[in-house]
């Protein structure tokens, strides 16, 4: 069986693989690309493009093994477990070959080739919890999930009434095989509501930090496969893209930040975002100029960037301290700590706002 989506790609992509430093012992070597030695900015390596879902994705979703994360009173969020990619890599469309390469190399990141979007990283959960605690409302807001991976942050905003949500990931395979399917999994509002009623009662494991994570097991999957043909379709079956009103509020982009910015700045008017989420994206100091430029150009004058990050990325080099230094040198944004976990490997959520409200 093929797991492919058909996408209309409206902007041509560049070469997929580039000369890049690859992981050594599972960690990328960014030493040659640190901010100190980079008078030349990091090369754009993957040209940006927009993805338009153009076919019925039901088949893919029927075979998917979704997980659900529930945090406090937030709506449950569904996402494909990364293990599905290991098992089905050869059957999926993957022009970038990242599914096979990550499986071969057993690596979370391959610098310049695969930037880690196929799994949900820890700080995404931290940020979801902060949103729950602070009661952030999204009604009518324009949201960018920058370096989205699975896209849970953007999906939450969508579920909570954001006017538009744009998803960006470095890898087109991530957008096509993970982000978009996840959006579809979560877009069927009626289904999701009825699942909340049924499933809130105990299948999930309550974690001490309040995160309730439920995995749909192989057994559940077998049960689903054994279903009689006369039975109604499973609740989580997604609607065709054209039927999704939620989907009309979304756009999907892949590519590196420099060319992503260039692509959207060609639009008239160019997008401005009230909220930008970016989780676990500051591990590589070489990318700071491009990341900062995206935030600078695309954040609305009174907008807010939620940045979730580990304190330090061991073996990689980046981290909050270096990023704060970079931001301070630029003098555009002020940074506030919104949440800190000081035990173990320290994690943080910080907010960035323009120092002076821009008049544009
Ligand atoms: C470690 S993953 C985090 C994924 C997701 N935000 C999460 O927390 O689960 C880092 C993400 O940052 C994005 N990223 C990193 N460097 C990038 C670059 N130079 N250009 C564009 N995207 C980049 C990739 O899309 C990648 O998915």
Short mmCIF file of C-alpha atoms and ligand atoms in Angstrom, two decimals:
data_model
loop_
_atom_site.label_atom_id
_atom_site.label_comp_id
_atom_site.label_asym_id
_atom_site.label_seq_id
_atom_site.Cartn_x
_atom_site.Cartn_y
_atom_site.Cartn_z
CA UNK A 1 0.00 0.00 0.00
CA UNK A 2 1.21 3.47 -0.74
CA UNK A 3 1.07 6.16 1.91
CA UNK A 4 1.49 9.03 -0.46
CA UNK A 5 -0.25 12.36 -0.47
CA UNK A 6 -0.50 14.23 -3.71
CA UNK A 7 0.51 17.80 -3.33
CA UNK A 8 0.37 20.64 -5.76
CA UNK A 9 3.67 22.29 -5.26
CA UNK A 10 3.45 25.80 -6.59
CA UNK A 11 6.98 26.92 -6.11
CA UNK A 12 9.81 24.87 -7.47
CA UNK A 13 12.19 23.37 -4.96
CA UNK A 14 15.95 23.44 -5.20
CA UNK A 15 18.26 20.48 -4.82
CA UNK A 16 17.37 18.44 -1.79
CA UNK A 17 20.76 17.42 -0.58
CA UNK A 18 23.50 19.88 -0.03
CA UNK A 19 27.03 19.80 1.12
CA UNK A 20 26.50 19.69 4.83
CA UNK A 21 28.04 18.54 8.04
CA UNK A 22 26.41 15.42 9.23
CA UNK A 23 25.98 13.95 12.63
CA UNK A 24 28.90 12.58 14.48
CA UNK A 25 27.82 10.04 17.08
CA UNK A 26 24.25 11.14 16.77
CA UNK A 27 24.98 14.82 17.26
CA UNK A 28 25.44 17.40 14.57
CA UNK A 29 28.76 19.15 14.32
CA UNK A 30 27.96 22.80 14.07
CA UNK A 31 31.38 23.99 15.13
CA UNK A 32 32.28 25.21 11.67
CA UNK A 33 29.05 27.12 11.51
CA UNK A 34 29.11 29.03 14.78
CA UNK A 35 28.22 32.69 14.85
CA UNK A 36 31.81 33.61 15.66
CA UNK A 37 33.27 32.27 12.45
CA UNK A 38 30.38 33.07 10.21
CA UNK A 39 30.93 36.49 8.69
CA UNK A 40 29.18 34.83 5.81
CA UNK A 41 25.63 34.06 6.77
CA UNK A 42 24.50 30.44 6.72
CA UNK A 43 23.78 29.32 3.17
CA UNK A 44 20.13 28.77 2.32
CA UNK A 45 20.03 25.07 1.69
CA UNK A 46 16.46 24.14 1.01
CA UNK A 47 14.41 26.50 -1.12
CA UNK A 48 11.02 27.38 0.31
CA UNK A 49 7.83 26.21 -1.26
CA UNK A 50 4.17 26.19 -0.37
CA UNK A 51 2.29 22.90 -0.12
CA UNK A 52 -1.32 22.58 -1.15
CA UNK A 53 -3.10 19.40 -0.14
CA UNK A 54 -4.84 18.24 -3.28
CA UNK A 55 -6.10 14.74 -2.69
CA UNK A 56 -8.20 12.88 -0.20
CA UNK A 57 -5.88 11.90 2.65
CA UNK A 58 -8.28 9.42 4.23
CA UNK A 59 -6.22 6.40 3.28
CA UNK A 60 -3.17 7.63 5.04
CA UNK A 61 -5.08 8.56 8.14
CA UNK A 62 -6.91 5.25 8.27
CA UNK A 63 -3.59 3.44 8.51
CA UNK A 64 -2.07 5.87 10.92
CA UNK A 65 -1.45 5.09 14.55
CA UNK A 66 -2.22 8.34 16.29
CA UNK A 67 -1.29 9.40 19.76
CA UNK A 68 -3.22 11.91 21.75
CA UNK A 69 -1.93 14.46 24.17
CA UNK A 70 -4.28 16.14 26.60
CA UNK A 71 -3.12 18.97 28.77
CA UNK A 72 -5.47 20.33 31.38
CA UNK A 73 -8.54 21.79 29.76
CA UNK A 74 -7.01 22.14 26.32
CA UNK A 75 -8.68 20.20 23.56
CA UNK A 76 -7.02 16.79 23.04
CA UNK A 77 -4.46 16.98 20.26
CA UNK A 78 -3.84 14.04 17.97
CA UNK A 79 -0.61 13.32 16.16
CA UNK A 80 1.10 10.52 14.29
CA UNK A 81 3.62 8.63 16.32
CA UNK A 82 7.07 8.88 14.80
CA UNK A 83 7.46 5.08 14.89
CA UNK A 84 5.01 4.87 12.00
CA UNK A 85 7.71 6.40 9.79
CA UNK A 86 10.31 3.83 10.75
CA UNK A 87 7.96 1.00 9.87
CA UNK A 88 6.63 2.40 6.64
CA UNK A 89 9.49 4.50 5.30
CA UNK A 90 9.86 2.47 2.11
CA UNK A 91 6.15 2.85 1.29
CA UNK A 92 6.00 6.60 1.72
CA UNK A 93 6.75 9.38 -0.68
CA UNK A 94 9.96 10.95 0.53
CA UNK A 95 11.78 12.85 -2.15
CA UNK A 96 14.19 14.14 0.48
CA UNK A 97 15.02 10.59 1.62
CA UNK A 98 14.92 11.74 5.22
CA UNK A 99 12.81 8.84 6.42
CA UNK A 100 15.34 6.26 5.30
CA UNK A 101 18.34 8.35 6.29
CA UNK A 102 17.15 9.05 9.82
CA UNK A 103 16.31 5.37 10.27
CA UNK A 104 19.74 4.33 8.94
CA UNK A 105 21.66 6.86 10.98
CA UNK A 106 19.38 6.67 14.03
CA UNK A 107 19.65 10.43 14.31
CA UNK A 108 17.27 13.17 15.41
CA UNK A 109 18.98 15.79 13.27
CA UNK A 110 21.11 15.78 10.15
CA UNK A 111 22.23 19.34 9.78
CA UNK A 112 21.10 20.95 6.54
CA UNK A 113 19.28 17.78 5.49
CA UNK A 114 16.83 16.91 8.24
CA UNK A 115 16.19 19.34 11.10
CA UNK A 116 14.29 17.09 13.46
CA UNK A 117 10.64 17.69 12.59
CA UNK A 118 9.46 14.07 12.56
CA UNK A 119 9.06 13.82 16.32
CA UNK A 120 7.47 15.97 18.97
CA UNK A 121 10.17 17.59 21.09
CA UNK A 122 9.85 18.08 24.83
CA UNK A 123 9.58 21.87 24.85
CA UNK A 124 6.44 21.73 22.74
CA UNK A 125 4.72 20.14 25.73
CA UNK A 126 6.10 22.85 28.01
CA UNK A 127 4.64 25.53 25.80
CA UNK A 128 1.29 23.78 25.53
CA UNK A 129 1.15 23.67 29.31
CA UNK A 130 2.02 27.34 29.58
CA UNK A 131 -0.75 28.22 27.15
CA UNK A 132 -3.16 26.17 29.22
CA UNK A 133 -2.05 27.87 32.44
CA UNK A 134 -2.08 31.40 31.04
CA UNK A 135 -5.31 30.91 29.13
CA UNK A 136 -3.93 32.34 25.89
CA UNK A 137 -6.82 32.94 23.53
CA UNK A 138 -6.40 32.73 19.80
CA UNK A 139 -9.75 34.04 18.57
CA UNK A 140 -9.20 36.06 15.40
CA UNK A 141 -5.41 35.89 15.63
CA UNK A 142 -2.88 35.21 12.89
CA UNK A 143 -0.48 32.53 14.01
CA UNK A 144 2.79 31.16 12.65
CA UNK A 145 4.14 27.82 13.88
CA UNK A 146 7.77 28.28 12.89
CA UNK A 147 9.79 25.06 12.67
CA UNK A 148 6.51 23.31 13.35
CA UNK A 149 7.39 19.61 13.03
CA UNK A 150 4.22 17.81 14.12
CA UNK A 151 2.49 21.20 14.34
CA UNK A 152 0.78 20.73 17.71
CA UNK A 153 1.11 24.39 18.70
CA UNK A 154 -0.40 25.66 15.48
CA UNK A 155 -3.09 23.00 15.66
CA UNK A 156 -4.04 24.14 19.13
CA UNK A 157 -4.37 27.71 17.88
CA UNK A 158 -6.50 26.47 15.00
CA UNK A 159 -8.75 24.49 17.31
CA UNK A 160 -9.15 27.59 19.47
CA UNK A 161 -10.32 29.86 16.72
CA UNK A 162 -7.23 31.46 15.22
CA UNK A 163 -8.09 33.38 12.07
CA UNK A 164 -5.19 31.86 10.18
CA UNK A 165 -2.41 29.45 11.04
CA UNK A 166 0.68 29.06 8.92
CA UNK A 167 2.93 26.05 9.41
CA UNK A 168 6.57 26.11 8.38
CA UNK A 169 9.08 23.28 8.57
CA UNK A 170 12.48 22.87 6.98
CA UNK A 171 11.55 19.54 5.40
CA UNK A 172 8.85 19.05 2.81
CA UNK A 173 8.53 15.41 3.90
CA UNK A 174 7.68 16.56 7.42
CA UNK A 175 5.00 18.93 6.13
CA UNK A 176 3.49 16.33 3.79
CA UNK A 177 3.77 13.20 5.90
CA UNK A 178 3.28 14.62 9.38
CA UNK A 179 2.11 18.22 9.77
CA UNK A 180 -0.71 18.13 7.29
CA UNK A 181 -1.99 14.69 8.35
CA UNK A 182 -1.94 15.92 11.95
CA UNK A 183 -3.94 18.99 11.05
CA UNK A 184 -6.47 16.76 9.31
CA UNK A 185 -6.62 14.42 12.30
CA UNK A 186 -7.56 17.33 14.49
CA UNK A 187 -9.82 19.21 12.16
CA UNK A 188 -12.89 17.07 12.39
CA UNK A 189 -14.37 19.07 15.23
CA UNK A 190 -17.43 16.92 15.82
CA UNK A 191 -15.38 13.75 15.95
CA UNK A 192 -12.90 15.29 18.28
CA UNK A 193 -15.61 16.48 20.64
CA UNK A 194 -17.23 13.04 20.79
CA UNK A 195 -13.87 11.41 21.37
CA UNK A 196 -13.28 13.73 24.26
CA UNK A 197 -16.43 12.44 25.89
CA UNK A 198 -15.54 8.80 25.43
CA UNK A 199 -11.84 8.84 25.87
CA UNK A 200 -11.43 11.25 28.71
CA UNK A 201 -12.37 8.32 30.92
CA UNK A 202 -9.20 6.56 31.60
CA UNK A 203 -7.34 5.22 28.59
CA UNK A 204 -4.67 7.84 28.94
CA UNK A 205 -1.83 7.86 31.43
CA UNK A 206 -1.73 10.85 33.74
CA UNK A 207 1.77 12.15 34.08
CA UNK A 208 2.86 13.99 37.18
CA UNK A 209 3.18 17.22 35.24
CA UNK A 210 -0.44 17.00 34.20
CA UNK A 211 0.24 15.79 30.68
CA UNK A 212 -2.00 12.94 29.72
CA UNK A 213 -0.58 10.99 26.83
CA UNK A 214 -2.51 8.17 25.24
CA UNK A 215 -1.16 5.85 22.61
CA UNK A 216 -3.53 3.96 20.38
CA UNK A 217 -2.18 0.42 20.61
CA UNK A 218 -1.68 -2.23 17.93
CA UNK A 219 -4.66 -3.99 19.53
CA UNK A 220 -6.85 -0.95 18.92
CA UNK A 221 -5.61 -0.96 15.37
CA UNK A 222 -6.43 -4.64 14.86
CA UNK A 223 -9.89 -4.05 16.27
CA UNK A 224 -10.34 -1.27 13.75
CA UNK A 225 -9.17 -3.49 10.89
CA UNK A 226 -11.56 -6.25 11.93
CA UNK A 227 -14.51 -3.88 11.77
CA UNK A 228 -17.47 -5.08 9.75
CA UNK A 229 -17.94 -3.25 6.46
CA UNK A 230 -21.47 -2.29 7.47
CA UNK A 231 -20.28 -0.47 10.52
CA UNK A 232 -20.09 3.29 10.35
CA UNK A 233 -16.68 4.69 9.56
CA UNK A 234 -14.35 5.29 12.51
CA UNK A 235 -14.79 8.57 14.25
CA UNK A 236 -11.38 9.88 13.47
CA UNK A 237 -11.80 9.51 9.72
CA UNK A 238 -10.93 12.83 8.22
CA UNK A 239 -12.93 14.82 5.74
CA UNK A 240 -11.60 15.54 2.28
CA UNK A 241 -9.51 18.70 2.22
CA UNK A 242 -12.13 20.66 0.31
CA UNK A 243 -14.60 19.96 3.11
CA UNK A 244 -12.39 21.22 5.84
CA UNK A 245 -13.28 24.71 6.83
CA UNK A 246 -10.41 24.62 9.28
CA UNK A 247 -8.01 23.75 6.52
CA UNK A 248 -8.94 26.88 4.62
CA UNK A 249 -7.44 28.85 7.50
CA UNK A 250 -4.10 27.05 7.15
CA UNK A 251 -1.10 27.33 4.89
CA UNK A 252 1.90 25.03 4.78
CA UNK A 253 5.47 25.90 3.86
CA UNK A 254 8.71 24.00 3.74
CA UNK A 255 12.23 25.26 3.26
CA UNK A 256 14.90 27.15 5.11
CA UNK A 257 14.01 30.34 6.91
CA UNK A 258 15.80 32.71 4.53
CA UNK A 259 13.96 31.57 1.44
CA UNK A 260 10.70 31.11 3.37
CA UNK A 261 10.90 34.78 4.30
CA UNK A 262 11.68 35.81 0.74
CA UNK A 263 8.75 33.73 -0.52
CA UNK A 264 6.14 35.25 1.77
CA UNK A 265 7.49 38.79 1.45
CA UNK A 266 6.66 38.62 -2.24
CA UNK A 267 2.99 38.58 -1.28
CA UNK A 268 1.01 41.76 -1.19
CA UNK A 269 0.23 42.25 1.59
CA UNK A 270 2.93 40.12 3.19
CA UNK A 271 1.68 38.17 6.19
CA UNK A 272 2.05 39.55 9.70
CA UNK A 273 1.51 37.32 12.69
CA UNK A 274 0.03 38.19 16.07
CA UNK A 275 1.58 35.08 17.58
CA UNK A 276 4.65 33.15 16.49
CA UNK A 277 5.36 29.82 18.15
CA UNK A 278 8.81 28.38 17.82
CA UNK A 279 9.86 25.36 19.84
CA UNK A 280 13.34 23.80 19.97
CA UNK A 281 14.64 25.83 17.07
CA UNK A 282 17.65 27.62 18.55
CA UNK A 283 20.09 24.72 18.76
CA UNK A 284 22.21 25.92 15.82
CA UNK A 285 23.83 29.34 16.21
CA UNK A 286 24.43 29.53 12.46
CA UNK A 287 20.69 29.83 11.93
CA UNK A 288 20.19 32.73 14.35
CA UNK A 289 20.46 35.51 11.74
CA UNK A 290 17.81 33.89 9.53
CA UNK A 291 15.55 33.09 12.45
CA UNK A 292 15.83 36.59 13.86
CA UNK A 293 15.10 38.12 10.46
CA UNK A 294 11.94 36.05 10.07
CA UNK A 295 10.71 37.17 13.48
CA UNK A 296 11.65 40.78 12.80
CA UNK A 297 9.92 40.95 9.41
CA UNK A 298 6.84 38.85 10.09
CA UNK A 299 5.78 39.63 13.66
CA UNK A 300 2.95 42.14 13.90
CA UNK A 301 3.92 45.37 15.73
CA UNK A 302 2.23 44.28 18.95
CA UNK A 303 2.75 40.58 18.32
CA UNK A 304 4.33 38.02 20.63
CA UNK A 305 6.84 35.26 19.93
CA UNK A 306 6.63 32.26 22.23
CA UNK A 307 10.02 30.56 22.14
CA UNK A 308 10.38 27.25 23.96
CA UNK A 309 13.88 25.88 24.35
CA UNK A 310 16.34 23.88 26.33
CA UNK A 311 18.92 25.91 28.13
CA UNK A 312 21.73 24.30 26.16
CA UNK A 313 21.97 21.82 23.34
CA UNK A 314 24.91 19.64 24.29
CA UNK A 315 27.11 18.62 21.42
CA UNK A 316 25.32 21.08 19.18
CA UNK A 317 26.32 24.40 20.65
CA UNK A 318 23.26 26.61 20.66
CA UNK A 319 21.01 27.47 23.56
CA UNK A 320 19.10 30.22 25.28
CA UNK A 321 22.09 32.16 26.56
CA UNK A 322 23.65 32.49 23.10
CA UNK A 323 20.33 33.31 21.49
CA UNK A 324 19.61 36.00 24.08
CA UNK A 325 23.04 37.52 23.41
CA UNK A 326 22.29 37.53 19.72
CA UNK A 327 18.89 39.16 20.22
CA UNK A 328 20.30 41.75 22.58
CA UNK A 329 23.02 42.69 20.07
CA UNK A 330 20.36 43.21 17.43
CA UNK A 331 18.39 45.48 19.74
CA UNK A 332 15.03 44.80 18.11
CA UNK A 333 13.27 42.62 20.66
CA UNK A 334 12.98 42.47 24.41
CA UNK A 335 12.91 39.02 25.96
CA UNK A 336 10.94 37.98 29.03
CA UNK A 337 11.08 34.68 30.79
CA UNK A 338 7.60 33.19 30.91
CA UNK A 339 8.42 29.79 32.41
CA UNK A 340 11.58 28.10 33.68
CA UNK A 341 12.35 24.55 34.69
CA UNK A 342 15.56 24.72 36.65
CA UNK A 343 15.94 21.04 37.48
CA UNK A 344 17.83 18.55 35.31
CA UNK A 345 18.33 19.70 31.76
CA UNK A 346 16.96 23.21 32.14
CA UNK A 347 14.11 24.26 29.89
CA UNK A 348 12.48 27.62 29.32
CA UNK A 349 9.73 29.46 27.56
CA UNK A 350 10.51 33.07 26.74
CA UNK A 351 8.47 35.76 25.04
CA UNK A 352 9.85 38.20 22.49
CA UNK A 353 8.19 41.53 21.73
CA UNK A 354 9.34 44.53 19.75
CA UNK A 355 11.14 46.96 22.02
CA UNK A 356 9.31 49.88 20.45
CA UNK A 357 5.95 49.41 18.84
CA UNK A 358 6.63 49.69 15.14
CA UNK A 359 4.45 52.07 13.18
CA UNK A 360 4.34 50.05 9.94
C1 LIG B 1 14.14 20.06 16.73
S1 LIG B 1 12.89 20.40 15.55
C2 LIG B 1 11.55 20.95 16.57
C3 LIG B 1 10.21 20.63 15.98
C4 LIG B 1 9.01 21.12 16.77
N1 LIG B 1 8.98 22.57 16.85
C5 LIG B 1 8.94 20.52 18.14
O1 LIG B 1 9.20 21.22 19.13
O2 LIG B 1 8.60 19.34 18.25
C6 LIG B 1 13.49 21.92 14.90
C7 LIG B 1 12.66 22.49 13.77
O3 LIG B 1 13.19 23.75 13.43
C8 LIG B 1 13.11 23.94 12.04
N2 LIG B 1 14.39 24.50 11.57
C9 LIG B 1 15.60 24.41 12.14
N3 LIG B 1 16.51 25.07 11.44
C10 LIG B 1 15.86 25.61 10.37
C11 LIG B 1 16.27 26.43 9.29
N4 LIG B 1 17.53 26.84 9.13
N5 LIG B 1 15.35 26.79 8.38
C12 LIG B 1 14.08 26.40 8.52
N6 LIG B 1 13.63 25.63 9.53
C13 LIG B 1 14.51 25.24 10.45
C14 LIG B 1 12.82 22.62 11.40
O4 LIG B 1 11.64 22.75 10.71
C15 LIG B 1 12.68 21.63 12.55
O5 LIG B 1 11.50 20.89 12.45
#
